[in-house]
């Protein structure tokens, strides 16, 4: 039995969808443990491209059970849309393939409208959220006022709670009535998906099944250890996989961090290695760096070894999956940030305050690029020498071995060095 935690090591969009889908091929149970439909996991299969926002990536593999865990927040309308899209491509989900934790929290239109209001009022200080209602749902969960999926079972609870939430979220009675009727109307298809998440996981563990914990967002967006306040509202690390699912830390047998060969960020907040020049534009165009959820252009920059050292430390990673290496094909030079300069001094730690981080300057190490096409490589030996040197340097800087390299969006455009399931 392996319990494999897969998490993002940057600001999200590292290519977790593709890696998750690949690893789901050997998984029995795939779990989303935090976040909601702010995530957009892009997966390319023989059936075409699919972007999953809340359903775990295991849904694209027959014979895999999927669990949306207690630590998540769910917009039922998005879940419904995704289930319909999966059915359309011949991968219907029902209670035998998908379980939703009764402890996950509900997002409504009122949460989304309230978030839009906050962002508007923040003006220049806005976070640049995905406007999917994630922040208000987690905030109200912490206030112990939000509605949990399991509470949909009681009509009375739905009516009372939604009326109360409407007052807090500045919604009208009419809005509240609409939301209430909507939530009561989905119970026929939604409630059968609710199941005993803890029992499901315990039984999977007891019978030696492979469990894949599918992280969302990235460690630099973690509510506690990310670039606060420019973060999401949940935990995004291996530790939060435990709390979001309901397993002890000792249950995780291996953890893998997904690292894009360069760096991107969407939304506001400091980004030391950001390239606001032609190179940034080139990375964006080549890497198709537009948000899978909001279509916003992503900010692009070089690999940041200081930020990555921080995220590796907070996650305790056993190996790395390096994605989008092919985007760097043919570049003359590639830069790796190995330290920062702050007020004329060299620093090697990742500053805690966003304001301080926005004042650091990256100290770069320059490497020659490589000619040739990594997309065609199917094993490490077939990679151009320059690409191998770049990967070696990432291993040296991070101190973590690379287990998988992705050189394109298709499943077969992958070099598996070490199978993390074994
Ligand atoms: P929220 O999660 O919608 O509240 O957004 C907070 C910040 O996290 C914003 O900068 C978003 O752009 C960013 N964010 C949230 N989810 C993702 C993701 O899946 N990929 C990349 N950025 C994300």
mmCIF file of C-alpha atoms and ligand atoms in Angstrom, residues 11-13 38-40 115 127-130 134 217 221 231-232 266-267 296, ligand 1:
data_model
loop_
_atom_site.group_PDB
_atom_site.id
_atom_site.type_symbol
_atom_site.label_atom_id
_atom_site.label_comp_id
_atom_site.label_asym_id
_atom_site.label_seq_id
_atom_site.Cartn_x
_atom_site.Cartn_y
_atom_site.Cartn_z
ATOM 1 C CA UNK A 11 2.022 29.364 -6.961
ATOM 2 C CA UNK A 12 -0.186 26.681 -8.475
ATOM 3 C CA UNK A 13 -0.483 25.795 -12.153
ATOM 4 C CA UNK A 38 -10.432 27.746 -7.820
ATOM 5 C CA UNK A 39 -8.278 24.854 -9.068
ATOM 6 C CA UNK A 40 -8.200 23.861 -12.717
ATOM 7 C CA UNK A 115 -16.132 38.030 -2.598
ATOM 8 C CA UNK A 127 -5.782 39.786 -3.923
ATOM 9 C CA UNK A 128 -6.780 38.961 -7.476
ATOM 10 C CA UNK A 129 -8.760 35.909 -6.414
ATOM 11 C CA UNK A 130 -10.521 33.557 -8.786
ATOM 12 C CA UNK A 134 -13.482 30.219 -1.879
ATOM 13 C CA UNK A 217 -2.939 25.309 -5.759
ATOM 14 C CA UNK A 221 -0.446 30.071 -1.916
ATOM 15 C CA UNK A 231 -2.672 33.429 -0.872
ATOM 16 C CA UNK A 232 -5.691 31.201 -1.097
ATOM 17 C CA UNK A 266 -1.735 34.386 -11.416
ATOM 18 C CA UNK A 267 -3.318 37.134 -9.344
ATOM 19 C CA UNK A 296 -6.255 35.245 -16.975
HETATM 20 P P1 LIG B 1 -8.733 32.232 -4.355
HETATM 21 O O1 LIG B 1 -8.178 30.879 -4.077
HETATM 22 O O2 LIG B 1 -9.752 32.246 -5.458
HETATM 23 O O3 LIG B 1 -9.202 32.912 -3.118
HETATM 24 O O4 LIG B 1 -7.528 33.137 -4.924
HETATM 25 C C1 LIG B 1 -6.439 33.552 -4.107
HETATM 26 C C2 LIG B 1 -5.151 33.577 -4.911
HETATM 27 O O5 LIG B 1 -4.790 32.249 -5.266
HETATM 28 C C3 LIG B 1 -5.257 34.321 -6.236
HETATM 29 O O6 LIG B 1 -4.007 34.910 -6.528
HETATM 30 C C4 LIG B 1 -5.547 33.230 -7.244
HETATM 31 O O7 LIG B 1 -5.159 33.589 -8.544
HETATM 32 C C5 LIG B 1 -4.683 32.126 -6.672
HETATM 33 N N1 LIG B 1 -5.147 30.783 -7.022
HETATM 34 C C6 LIG B 1 -6.166 30.103 -6.462
HETATM 35 N N2 LIG B 1 -6.282 28.892 -7.006
HETATM 36 C C7 LIG B 1 -5.311 28.790 -7.914
HETATM 37 C C8 LIG B 1 -4.879 27.732 -8.788
HETATM 38 O O8 LIG B 1 -5.445 26.639 -8.827
HETATM 39 N N3 LIG B 1 -3.811 28.021 -9.578
HETATM 40 C C9 LIG B 1 -3.162 29.200 -9.531
HETATM 41 N N4 LIG B 1 -3.512 30.203 -8.733
HETATM 42 C C10 LIG B 1 -4.579 29.996 -7.929
#
